[in-house]
């Protein structure tokens, strides 16, 4: 359905909305255009597959017919029946416990602001804000008003919208996603099986995962419409669908585009009408705070934008407010912003089997799907419940939910039906990633599952240890270009065995300890309920699945080990320095050479210069990589592109020097030729450069292009 409003009509709509106190709806989908610009057109892109298919008898969830209609919000949620055998959380004790946990973390981790909500049995047990939302405005975090980026928790809204279409019969869970997409967005690759909606919900479509330079935007002029983004940033298909987990923002954005195409509504409007409005979430939106643009969905209105929390970066000089992250180009995957109060209503909706305040937003059947494993890569491994994470919790309990991360915001939402409990927490600082991940578990452990006084330890024998030890590489990464090189560095994990027989997994600069269990290949975290599951082939660990189930880690063979590359780089750097030093330090006898040797010397000197320039550029990039915004917004880095170009040219010259090597060795008379020692040094250096070039080619460093 297409709708177009003139400037006059938009002004009338604003006046009517003001008189009717319908500011909520206007804040979401009827943000008026500037007077000098026409309102945006909500166009239907492509056909609506299955439009003629007979609908099921189940009525669709009630939603407003027009965006202008304000939702009727009940003053409070009805009191739900307490879960049998579960003692409700004591509000005062819970608040004291959470206060201590959060305030200590804010000091130790330099977190500027935190917002949290805890619900149980249909009631808000705790709702609180800590710290600041804006240093410039001296504005404190208000759990009822302050909007935080909820990042990938946004994906759960997308799955609700998708499941509603599946329940209505307009889409099929096991249907190829291409059936529901316009032709320019359809997944390519006839050599592989079709990607199904089920694969998108379980993060198993077989896509590589790229993010640098395009997942977040800082300049609103660079933001692209969802369909244009999906067409231009199409990832490579690196494995068959359903084979291995590899978390995919692109896959979720594609699912959102499919739902929008089938319903004929822009995603932001669809999610507002079907979920946000009926749930009474008055401070939740999937719109960016930016100026108006005709080719993009309407922006967040000034009223909501004024309540947003800033994102902070911690520096040696204190907190620094950062420009807003713009995620409209991937709204279904991470475009949501919300408050603790609204997220408390959302968690009560999830715990209420899709019903809140008497309104059915999704069916009990869908609710059960969200609580049931849809995909598990191996027995005991972490899996996915129709797009929701399956979460192992203390005391043998299980919950479901999702966490999220942008450059400056980290969030987590965990709901536990067995306890009638839901916990949402978000922080607004780049140093705060740890807090949201530990708070839900800490609450459950404190009130419902105290840990044993002495942790159970099942030491591994030396023979068992050798099965699992080794280097592994994650599947959630780019597979081509310079981003593929970065992925090979950042997605590595080393598995080692401690002297007391525990497994130690070193990844991303951190180490975690794991205890063996009675089940072969299954390990339990020493400080949580998380599991680590190994698959073995021929008596050797071939891959493992960590918690959460974002990816699998596959064993790396010796040539691709980081140790080999580091040694070759170090030796090559020494050889390059020695080559350049020799230019200035050789005496007259050592400078005698044939014309061919003269040319070979010039080539190797040029190579040495190029290798050192490349290493210097990589060093500059590494020194600045601590600034994640610099990496994301500045990608592809000029430093890495220069380094890659230098290594490419140096590698080509290495091939030439190897071809010249036999002639160099034949030389002329001894008095007019290099000494044997210099010929050996020349050959050794050429071979060393050749090995380095091959390794860098395998590591995706020679060609700075996308996969």
XYZ file of C-alpha atoms in Angstrom:
707
model
C 0.000 0.000 0.000
C 1.384 3.383 -1.002
C 0.594 6.557 0.892
C 1.722 10.097 0.112
C 1.085 13.191 2.238
C 1.437 16.812 1.176
C 3.062 19.349 3.517
C -0.387 20.724 4.343
C -1.768 17.304 5.162
C 1.223 16.583 7.352
C 0.643 19.839 9.252
C -3.029 18.947 9.802
C -2.022 15.502 11.029
C 0.362 17.072 13.543
C -2.385 19.414 14.849
C -4.869 16.566 15.197
C -2.236 14.416 16.897
C -1.485 17.195 19.380
C -5.112 17.748 20.244
C -5.634 14.006 20.645
C -2.421 13.578 22.687
C -1.184 11.053 20.151
C 2.434 12.076 20.377
C 3.469 8.453 20.746
C 2.392 7.417 17.270
C 3.870 10.546 15.740
C 7.166 9.840 17.459
C 7.332 6.502 15.709
C 5.970 6.639 12.184
C 4.527 10.041 11.377
C 7.506 12.272 11.921
C 6.583 15.355 9.839
C 8.821 16.366 6.988
C 10.426 19.810 6.909
C 7.934 22.340 5.489
C 9.976 22.851 2.342
C 10.224 19.136 1.562
C 7.530 16.656 0.568
C 6.779 13.784 2.875
C 8.454 10.468 2.114
C 6.661 7.883 0.072
C 6.183 4.502 1.719
C 6.518 2.468 -1.458
C 5.916 -1.216 -1.881
C 9.051 -2.795 -3.320
C 8.366 -5.819 -5.453
C 5.526 -8.317 -5.450
C 3.904 -9.904 -2.433
C 4.468 -13.664 -2.730
C 1.682 -15.919 -1.503
C -0.706 -12.946 -1.501
C -3.429 -15.114 -2.991
C -2.823 -18.016 -0.653
C -5.736 -18.792 1.626
C -5.158 -17.440 5.127
C -5.541 -19.574 8.170
C -8.506 -19.175 10.426
C -6.407 -17.743 13.248
C -6.992 -13.972 13.404
C -3.987 -11.731 13.067
C -2.758 -9.888 16.152
C -4.673 -6.681 16.796
C -2.781 -3.621 15.643
C -3.706 -0.016 14.827
C -4.970 0.520 11.278
C -3.075 3.760 10.915
C 0.175 4.993 12.365
C -1.627 8.075 13.672
C -3.774 6.023 16.047
C -2.268 6.066 19.537
C -2.304 2.739 21.362
C -4.424 2.253 24.433
C -1.983 1.586 27.257
C -3.206 -0.086 30.395
C -2.077 1.635 33.592
C -0.379 -1.529 34.785
C 0.064 -5.131 33.786
C -2.209 -7.683 35.409
C -0.694 -9.710 38.213
C 0.344 -13.069 36.807
C 0.006 -16.277 38.770
C 3.351 -16.991 40.537
C 5.249 -20.006 39.239
C 4.604 -22.958 41.505
C 7.483 -23.704 43.861
C 9.318 -20.468 43.053
C 9.725 -17.826 45.738
C 9.284 -14.361 44.211
C 12.300 -12.081 44.289
C 12.430 -9.828 47.392
C 12.420 -6.347 45.838
C 14.505 -4.584 48.486
C 17.142 -7.322 48.652
C 17.288 -7.538 44.861
C 17.837 -3.789 44.551
C 20.615 -3.834 47.152
C 22.332 -6.736 45.382
C 22.038 -5.145 41.925
C 23.172 -1.761 43.259
C 26.379 -3.255 44.584
C 27.035 -5.238 41.420
C 26.439 -2.333 39.055
C 28.127 0.425 41.038
C 31.270 -1.654 41.530
C 31.415 -2.415 37.808
C 30.818 1.230 36.889
C 33.862 2.205 38.936
C 36.150 -0.640 37.867
C 35.150 -0.593 34.183
C 34.617 3.180 33.871
C 30.981 2.903 32.713
C 29.149 6.203 32.304
C 25.541 4.964 32.432
C 23.488 1.837 33.024
C 19.779 1.056 32.786
C 18.144 -2.119 34.105
C 14.704 -3.722 34.463
C 13.739 -6.943 36.247
C 10.225 -8.385 35.922
C 8.620 -11.413 37.512
C 5.084 -12.790 37.485
C 3.834 -9.923 35.320
C 5.161 -7.205 37.628
C 8.165 -4.881 37.517
C 10.356 -5.871 40.464
C 13.194 -3.465 39.695
C 13.553 -0.585 37.231
C 16.455 1.753 37.679
C 18.965 4.006 35.975
C 22.550 4.721 37.016
C 25.026 7.370 35.959
C 24.706 9.808 33.087
C 23.098 9.791 29.677
C 24.783 13.006 28.544
C 27.734 14.894 29.969
C 27.071 17.939 27.827
C 23.512 18.289 29.129
C 24.292 16.884 32.589
C 21.369 14.483 32.112
C 21.011 11.440 34.336
C 19.828 8.040 33.096
C 16.050 7.770 33.562
C 14.737 4.187 33.200
C 11.369 5.520 31.988
C 12.670 8.012 29.430
C 16.309 7.428 28.461
C 16.669 5.470 25.223
C 19.621 3.089 24.939
C 20.658 1.256 21.805
C 19.496 -2.340 22.276
C 21.602 -3.508 19.320
C 20.995 -7.166 18.409
C 18.081 -7.547 20.816
C 16.346 -5.833 17.886
C 16.534 -9.147 16.042
C 13.911 -10.652 18.348
C 11.366 -8.114 17.071
C 12.188 -9.222 13.523
C 11.556 -12.860 14.426
C 8.191 -12.036 15.974
C 7.144 -10.218 12.800
C 8.380 -13.128 10.681
C 6.604 -15.750 12.800
C 3.353 -13.774 12.532
C 3.569 -14.058 8.743
C 4.333 -17.766 9.018
C 1.356 -18.270 11.335
C -0.836 -16.356 8.879
C 0.247 -18.690 6.063
C 1.907 -16.044 3.910
C 5.398 -17.424 4.532
C 6.780 -20.875 5.305
C 9.518 -21.638 7.809
C 11.042 -24.172 5.420
C 10.464 -22.030 2.349
C 13.439 -20.584 0.416
C 13.956 -16.952 1.339
C 14.167 -16.108 -2.375
C 10.402 -16.744 -2.651
C 9.784 -13.685 -0.486
C 12.388 -11.275 -1.861
C 12.423 -8.973 -4.889
C 14.781 -10.231 -7.570
C 17.673 -7.797 -6.857
C 17.944 -9.087 -3.275
C 17.667 -12.802 -3.929
C 20.461 -15.032 -2.665
C 22.732 -16.145 -5.481
C 24.703 -19.346 -5.903
C 23.114 -22.233 -7.794
C 25.984 -24.493 -6.754
C 24.641 -24.535 -3.183
C 21.310 -25.516 -1.655
C 18.646 -22.796 -1.226
C 18.780 -20.675 1.925
C 15.578 -21.240 3.929
C 13.929 -18.931 6.441
C 14.835 -21.531 9.053
C 18.510 -21.055 8.209
C 18.254 -17.300 8.738
C 16.576 -17.774 12.135
C 19.309 -20.147 13.305
C 22.269 -18.252 11.803
C 23.167 -21.126 9.511
C 22.683 -19.656 5.982
C 26.344 -20.253 5.108
C 27.235 -16.558 4.713
C 30.542 -15.006 5.650
C 30.196 -12.179 8.186
C 31.468 -8.737 7.152
C 31.021 -5.587 9.210
C 33.897 -3.122 8.806
C 33.073 0.053 6.971
C 29.357 -0.674 6.492
C 27.536 -2.128 9.533
C 27.545 1.220 11.373
C 27.569 4.697 9.884
C 28.589 8.012 11.422
C 27.638 10.319 8.558
C 23.873 10.304 7.924
C 24.521 11.037 4.249
C 26.130 7.593 3.908
C 23.119 5.701 5.301
C 21.460 3.579 2.602
C 17.936 2.181 2.316
C 17.687 -1.404 3.567
C 17.218 -2.924 0.108
C 20.090 -0.963 -1.395
C 22.370 -2.007 1.466
C 21.455 -5.676 1.030
C 22.091 -5.507 -2.705
C 25.458 -3.750 -2.411
C 26.875 -5.586 0.618
C 26.005 -9.119 -0.462
C 28.318 -11.570 1.387
C 29.993 -14.634 -0.064
C 28.393 -18.019 0.503
C 31.228 -19.970 2.083
C 29.432 -23.206 3.071
C 26.212 -25.128 2.575
C 23.166 -23.836 4.505
C 22.589 -25.613 7.797
C 26.149 -26.935 8.036
C 27.667 -24.759 10.777
C 26.597 -21.747 12.843
C 28.035 -18.354 11.897
C 26.191 -15.334 13.309
C 24.945 -13.172 10.446
C 23.648 -9.618 10.714
C 23.152 -9.673 6.957
C 20.967 -12.786 7.233
C 18.645 -11.140 9.763
C 18.453 -7.941 7.696
C 17.530 -10.123 4.719
C 14.745 -11.739 6.761
C 13.457 -8.281 7.690
C 13.429 -7.263 4.031
C 11.517 -10.447 3.169
C 8.825 -9.709 5.761
C 8.585 -6.108 4.572
C 8.226 -7.283 0.971
C 5.483 -9.792 1.803
C 3.484 -7.336 3.927
C 4.044 -4.406 1.587
C 5.148 -2.170 4.480
C 8.541 -0.670 5.327
C 10.124 -2.631 8.149
C 10.106 0.287 10.620
C 6.363 0.780 10.115
C 5.626 -2.942 10.273
C 7.430 -3.571 13.558
C 5.828 -0.502 15.111
C 2.277 -1.464 14.102
C 2.534 -5.172 14.917
C 4.658 -5.127 18.083
C 5.643 -1.752 19.524
C 2.224 -0.066 19.445
C 0.150 -2.987 20.770
C 2.704 -3.625 23.534
C 2.419 -0.011 24.703
C 6.139 0.611 24.331
C 5.974 4.392 24.222
C 9.709 5.034 24.070
C 10.839 2.378 21.590
C 11.732 2.945 17.956
C 13.692 1.432 15.078
C 14.398 4.843 13.550
C 17.693 6.746 13.526
C 18.112 10.267 14.840
C 19.177 12.100 11.682
C 17.916 14.753 9.270
C 15.080 13.943 6.885
C 15.884 12.204 3.612
C 13.327 11.328 0.968
C 14.851 7.933 0.131
C 14.960 6.720 3.754
C 12.284 5.922 6.348
C 11.191 8.837 8.511
C 13.747 9.681 11.206
C 13.225 9.605 14.946
C 11.402 12.736 16.080
C 13.048 15.414 18.153
C 11.046 14.413 21.237
C 12.519 10.916 21.318
C 15.921 12.019 20.034
C 16.248 14.393 22.976
C 15.871 11.460 25.371
C 18.595 9.290 23.806
C 21.653 8.372 25.788
C 24.930 9.366 24.236
C 27.535 6.694 23.616
C 30.788 7.091 25.530
C 34.386 6.122 25.006
C 36.669 5.898 28.016
C 40.068 7.547 27.563
C 42.930 8.503 29.859
C 41.334 11.941 30.073
C 37.917 10.587 31.030
C 34.733 9.904 29.094
C 34.265 11.292 25.609
C 30.797 11.522 24.073
C 30.711 9.951 20.629
C 28.606 10.849 17.586
C 25.470 8.681 17.282
C 25.830 5.328 15.561
C 23.451 5.076 12.626
C 22.086 1.594 11.930
C 19.060 2.289 9.737
C 20.635 0.394 6.838
C 20.382 -2.815 8.918
C 17.384 -1.900 11.082
C 16.013 -5.472 11.362
C 19.369 -6.663 12.704
C 20.199 -3.886 15.157
C 18.236 -0.664 14.703
C 16.207 -0.628 17.927
C 16.402 1.907 20.755
C 14.403 1.538 23.949
C 14.152 2.236 27.669
C 14.242 -0.070 30.669
C 10.539 0.611 31.216
C 9.597 -0.408 27.685
C 11.824 -3.456 27.783
C 10.095 -4.541 30.981
C 6.834 -4.593 29.030
C 8.532 -6.500 26.217
C 9.791 -9.149 28.635
C 6.304 -9.489 30.132
C 5.023 -10.002 26.581
C 7.566 -12.806 26.053
C 6.728 -14.398 29.399
C 3.014 -13.975 28.685
C 3.100 -16.216 25.591
C 2.583 -13.283 23.243
C -0.235 -11.608 25.159
C 0.042 -8.357 27.108
C -2.766 -6.302 28.631
C -5.309 -8.506 26.888
C -3.774 -7.973 23.438
C -2.451 -10.928 21.453
C 0.664 -9.840 19.581
C 1.745 -13.339 18.606
C 0.240 -16.759 19.155
C 0.927 -19.300 21.939
C 2.242 -21.607 19.238
C 4.852 -19.017 18.265
C 5.624 -18.480 21.947
C 6.409 -22.169 22.293
C 8.654 -21.974 19.222
C 10.693 -19.235 20.875
C 11.226 -21.522 23.884
C 12.123 -24.673 21.960
C 15.435 -25.563 20.361
C 15.222 -25.195 16.598
C 18.896 -25.829 15.890
C 21.723 -27.415 17.862
C 25.045 -28.108 16.105
C 25.917 -30.987 18.456
C 24.398 -32.634 21.555
C 24.887 -30.453 24.673
C 26.046 -27.509 22.522
C 24.461 -24.051 22.637
C 21.769 -23.596 20.003
C 19.001 -21.317 18.760
C 15.283 -21.121 19.547
C 13.847 -19.586 16.370
C 16.239 -16.655 16.496
C 16.406 -16.413 20.289
C 19.535 -17.620 22.049
C 19.130 -20.773 24.110
C 20.823 -19.859 27.408
C 22.220 -22.236 30.028
C 21.697 -20.823 33.534
C 22.797 -21.753 37.060
C 20.969 -24.583 38.769
C 20.428 -26.463 35.520
C 17.805 -23.968 34.363
C 17.505 -22.699 30.824
C 16.316 -19.385 29.519
C 16.098 -17.631 26.192
C 16.777 -14.128 24.984
C 19.462 -12.168 23.166
C 22.416 -9.913 23.819
C 23.620 -7.016 21.713
C 26.575 -4.760 21.016
C 27.299 -1.659 18.980
C 30.472 0.410 19.181
C 29.405 2.125 22.419
C 26.371 0.224 23.731
C 26.104 -3.276 25.192
C 22.861 -4.934 26.205
C 21.424 -8.245 27.322
C 17.932 -9.668 27.805
C 17.268 -13.017 29.458
C 13.817 -14.458 30.213
C 13.377 -17.588 32.332
C 9.851 -19.033 32.058
C 10.484 -21.527 34.879
C 10.978 -18.579 37.235
C 8.517 -16.201 35.572
C 11.552 -13.918 35.393
C 13.001 -11.456 32.890
C 16.150 -9.326 33.138
C 17.173 -6.519 30.782
C 20.306 -4.426 31.194
C 22.173 -1.997 28.931
C 25.283 0.175 29.252
C 26.424 3.149 27.186
C 30.231 2.875 27.333
C 32.748 0.950 25.234
C 34.374 -0.534 28.359
C 31.131 -2.010 29.691
C 30.752 -5.235 27.715
C 31.204 -7.505 30.732
C 28.433 -6.139 32.980
C 25.374 -7.024 30.838
C 26.683 -10.557 30.349
C 27.022 -11.298 34.081
C 24.064 -9.544 35.725
C 21.223 -11.942 34.714
C 23.297 -14.974 35.711
C 24.381 -13.314 38.951
C 20.766 -12.597 39.948
C 19.676 -16.190 39.316
C 22.729 -17.566 41.090
C 22.212 -15.299 44.099
C 18.500 -15.983 44.645
C 17.799 -19.366 43.054
C 20.988 -21.407 42.542
C 23.853 -20.749 44.967
C 27.119 -22.203 43.606
C 28.744 -25.134 45.388
C 31.284 -24.252 48.069
C 33.979 -26.222 46.248
C 33.780 -26.358 42.429
C 33.864 -29.822 40.900
C 37.135 -30.575 39.114
C 37.621 -33.438 36.664
C 41.248 -33.192 35.539
C 42.200 -34.364 32.079
C 44.881 -36.953 31.610
C 47.865 -36.072 29.366
C 46.527 -38.372 26.631
C 43.063 -36.773 26.762
C 44.593 -33.307 26.710
C 46.399 -33.975 23.442
C 43.041 -34.677 21.769
C 41.810 -31.103 22.241
C 44.933 -28.939 22.351
C 45.603 -26.839 19.299
C 44.757 -23.642 17.405
C 41.235 -23.047 16.084
C 39.599 -20.466 13.795
C 36.012 -19.225 14.105
C 33.431 -19.402 11.333
C 32.026 -15.943 12.075
C 34.372 -13.844 9.974
C 34.997 -12.421 6.529
C 36.607 -14.848 4.123
C 38.117 -12.485 1.566
C 40.084 -9.259 1.272
C 41.743 -7.360 4.092
C 38.748 -7.904 6.358
C 39.383 -11.610 5.879
C 42.936 -11.015 7.135
C 41.596 -9.194 10.213
C 39.131 -12.022 10.793
C 41.900 -14.601 10.772
C 43.575 -12.657 13.573
C 40.575 -11.729 15.737
C 38.614 -14.981 15.422
C 41.409 -17.287 16.569
C 41.320 -19.429 19.697
C 44.098 -21.381 21.359
C 43.149 -24.438 23.409
C 45.672 -25.498 26.027
C 45.627 -27.669 29.157
C 46.536 -26.242 32.560
C 48.831 -28.122 34.980
C 45.779 -29.188 37.028
C 44.050 -30.735 33.997
C 41.573 -28.006 32.991
C 41.118 -26.715 29.453
C 42.151 -23.110 28.921
C 40.698 -21.338 25.881
C 42.540 -18.152 24.915
C 40.569 -15.928 22.581
C 40.229 -12.186 22.027
C 42.857 -11.462 24.652
C 41.010 -13.371 27.379
C 41.352 -16.815 28.903
C 38.503 -19.012 30.173
C 38.817 -22.277 32.105
C 36.721 -25.374 31.451
C 36.247 -28.585 33.418
C 35.723 -31.985 31.843
C 32.346 -33.660 32.435
C 31.193 -37.253 32.400
C 30.345 -36.879 28.716
C 33.299 -37.123 26.328
C 34.059 -33.860 24.569
C 31.709 -31.824 26.782
C 33.232 -29.241 29.135
C 31.645 -27.009 31.772
C 32.837 -23.460 32.463
C 34.518 -23.122 35.850
C 32.557 -19.961 36.690
C 29.219 -20.305 34.866
C 26.708 -22.734 33.381
C 28.139 -22.388 29.865
C 29.304 -25.430 27.947
C 32.041 -26.117 25.427
C 31.480 -29.066 23.109
C 34.153 -30.681 20.932
C 33.761 -32.868 17.872
C 36.585 -35.317 17.219
C 37.788 -36.983 14.028
C 40.371 -39.738 14.160
C 40.941 -39.264 17.872
C 41.643 -35.540 17.513
C 39.502 -32.499 18.147
C 38.338 -31.132 14.793
C 36.100 -28.280 15.982
C 34.345 -26.959 19.053
C 31.134 -25.070 19.774
C 31.259 -22.352 22.466
C 28.419 -20.612 24.318
C 26.602 -18.661 22.997
C 26.235 -20.427 19.666
C 27.468 -17.588 17.461
C 30.018 -19.697 15.624
C 32.000 -22.913 15.442
C 35.775 -23.019 15.799
C 37.625 -25.313 13.392
C 41.126 -26.676 13.935
C 43.899 -24.907 12.024
C 46.643 -26.939 10.373
C 50.307 -26.016 10.842
C 50.844 -23.827 7.734
C 48.023 -21.516 8.874
C 49.187 -21.240 12.468
C 49.912 -17.775 13.808
C 53.274 -18.925 15.147
C 54.644 -19.715 11.687
C 53.551 -16.356 10.264
C 55.058 -14.458 13.202
C 58.411 -16.213 12.803
C 58.526 -15.679 9.039
C 57.609 -11.992 9.436
C 60.310 -11.532 12.066
C 62.965 -13.279 9.962
C 61.923 -11.321 6.852
C 62.134 -8.026 8.735
C 65.647 -8.915 9.918
C 66.650 -9.920 6.378
C 65.252 -6.660 4.959
C 67.161 -4.582 7.505
C 70.343 -6.543 6.776
C 69.890 -6.029 3.031
C 69.580 -2.251 3.399
C 72.439 -2.137 5.876
C 74.645 -4.011 3.403
C 74.197 -1.237 0.837
C 76.102 1.140 3.111
C 78.462 -1.239 4.920
C 80.069 -3.376 2.146
C 83.680 -2.675 1.271
C 84.923 -2.276 -2.288
C 85.727 -5.975 -2.815
C 82.236 -6.971 -1.731
C 80.644 -4.568 -4.231
C 82.114 -6.335 -7.271
C 79.334 -7.936 -9.277
C 78.171 -8.949 -12.727
C 75.482 -6.937 -14.570
C 72.905 -9.616 -13.690
C 73.934 -9.473 -10.038
C 73.643 -5.707 -10.132
C 70.061 -5.956 -11.277
C 69.334 -8.715 -8.736
C 70.802 -6.558 -5.967
C 68.587 -3.632 -7.014
C 65.503 -5.877 -7.023
C 66.221 -7.303 -3.575
C 66.961 -3.874 -2.140
C 63.631 -2.657 -3.520
C 61.881 -5.671 -1.985
C 63.490 -4.998 1.392
C 62.276 -1.398 1.263
C 58.734 -2.472 0.342
C 58.583 -5.116 3.083
C 59.718 -2.630 5.716
C 57.201 -0.035 4.513
C 54.467 -2.692 4.707
C 55.460 -3.724 8.222
C 55.555 -0.086 9.327
C 52.061 0.547 7.932
C 50.688 -2.537 9.681
C 52.324 -1.313 12.880
C 50.609 2.076 12.585
C 47.252 0.370 12.015
C 47.776 -1.932 15.001
C 48.729 1.027 17.206
C 45.454 2.785 16.329
C 43.207 -0.291 16.334
C 42.269 0.290 19.969
C 39.959 3.035 18.668
C 37.174 0.804 17.338
C 35.387 3.744 15.711
C 38.552 4.607 13.781
C 38.650 1.040 12.466
C 34.942 0.773 11.578
C 34.335 4.209 10.097
C 37.733 4.492 8.391
C 37.643 1.097 6.697
C 39.339 0.174 4.453
C 42.291 1.679 6.292
C 44.753 3.509 4.071
C 47.545 2.043 6.170
C 46.493 -1.530 5.436
C 45.791 -0.823 1.770
C 49.280 0.662 1.398
C 50.812 -2.306 3.217
C 48.896 -4.749 1.031
C 49.974 -2.975 -2.163
C 53.610 -3.000 -1.043
C 53.527 -6.707 -0.223
C 51.894 -7.480 -3.571
C 54.611 -5.667 -5.509
C 57.331 -7.173 -3.316
C 55.919 -10.667 -3.873
C 55.937 -10.181 -7.654
C 59.551 -8.986 -7.500
C 60.388 -12.048 -5.391
C 59.276 -14.307 -8.238
C 61.624 -12.405 -10.564
C 64.579 -12.739 -8.184
C 63.982 -16.483 -7.853
C 64.071 -16.789 -11.652
C 67.358 -14.850 -11.689
C 68.941 -16.947 -8.929
C 70.618 -19.560 -11.211
C 72.246 -16.799 -13.268
C 73.353 -15.050 -10.081
C 75.059 -18.247 -8.910
C 76.864 -18.828 -12.249
C 78.192 -15.286 -12.143
C 81.499 -14.388 -13.829
C 85.104 -14.666 -12.665
C 85.450 -14.803 -8.880
C 87.074 -11.370 -8.742
C 84.123 -9.866 -10.699
C 81.338 -11.715 -8.919
C 79.670 -12.010 -5.505
C 81.240 -14.173 -2.881
C 79.633 -17.521 -2.113
C 78.430 -16.140 1.229
C 76.643 -13.254 -0.471
C 75.064 -15.609 -3.016
C 73.776 -17.739 -0.137
C 72.393 -14.653 1.615
C 70.682 -13.537 -1.584
C 69.083 -16.953 -2.152
C 68.047 -17.338 1.486
C 66.404 -13.902 1.488
C 64.572 -14.559 -1.783
C 63.220 -17.877 -0.503
C 62.217 -16.264 2.784
C 60.320 -13.518 0.949
C 58.635 -16.154 -1.214
C 57.398 -18.078 1.828
C 56.148 -14.836 3.371
C 54.300 -13.926 0.169
C 52.583 -17.322 0.014
C 51.532 -17.104 3.678
C 50.144 -13.592 3.227
C 48.214 -14.750 0.174
C 46.669 -17.557 2.254
C 45.891 -15.021 4.997
C 44.080 -12.760 2.457
C 46.555 -9.909 2.737
C 47.843 -9.562 -0.807
C 44.663 -8.343 -2.504
C 42.681 -5.636 -0.646
C 39.317 -6.583 -2.136
C 36.029 -7.893 -0.761
C 35.242 -11.570 -0.892
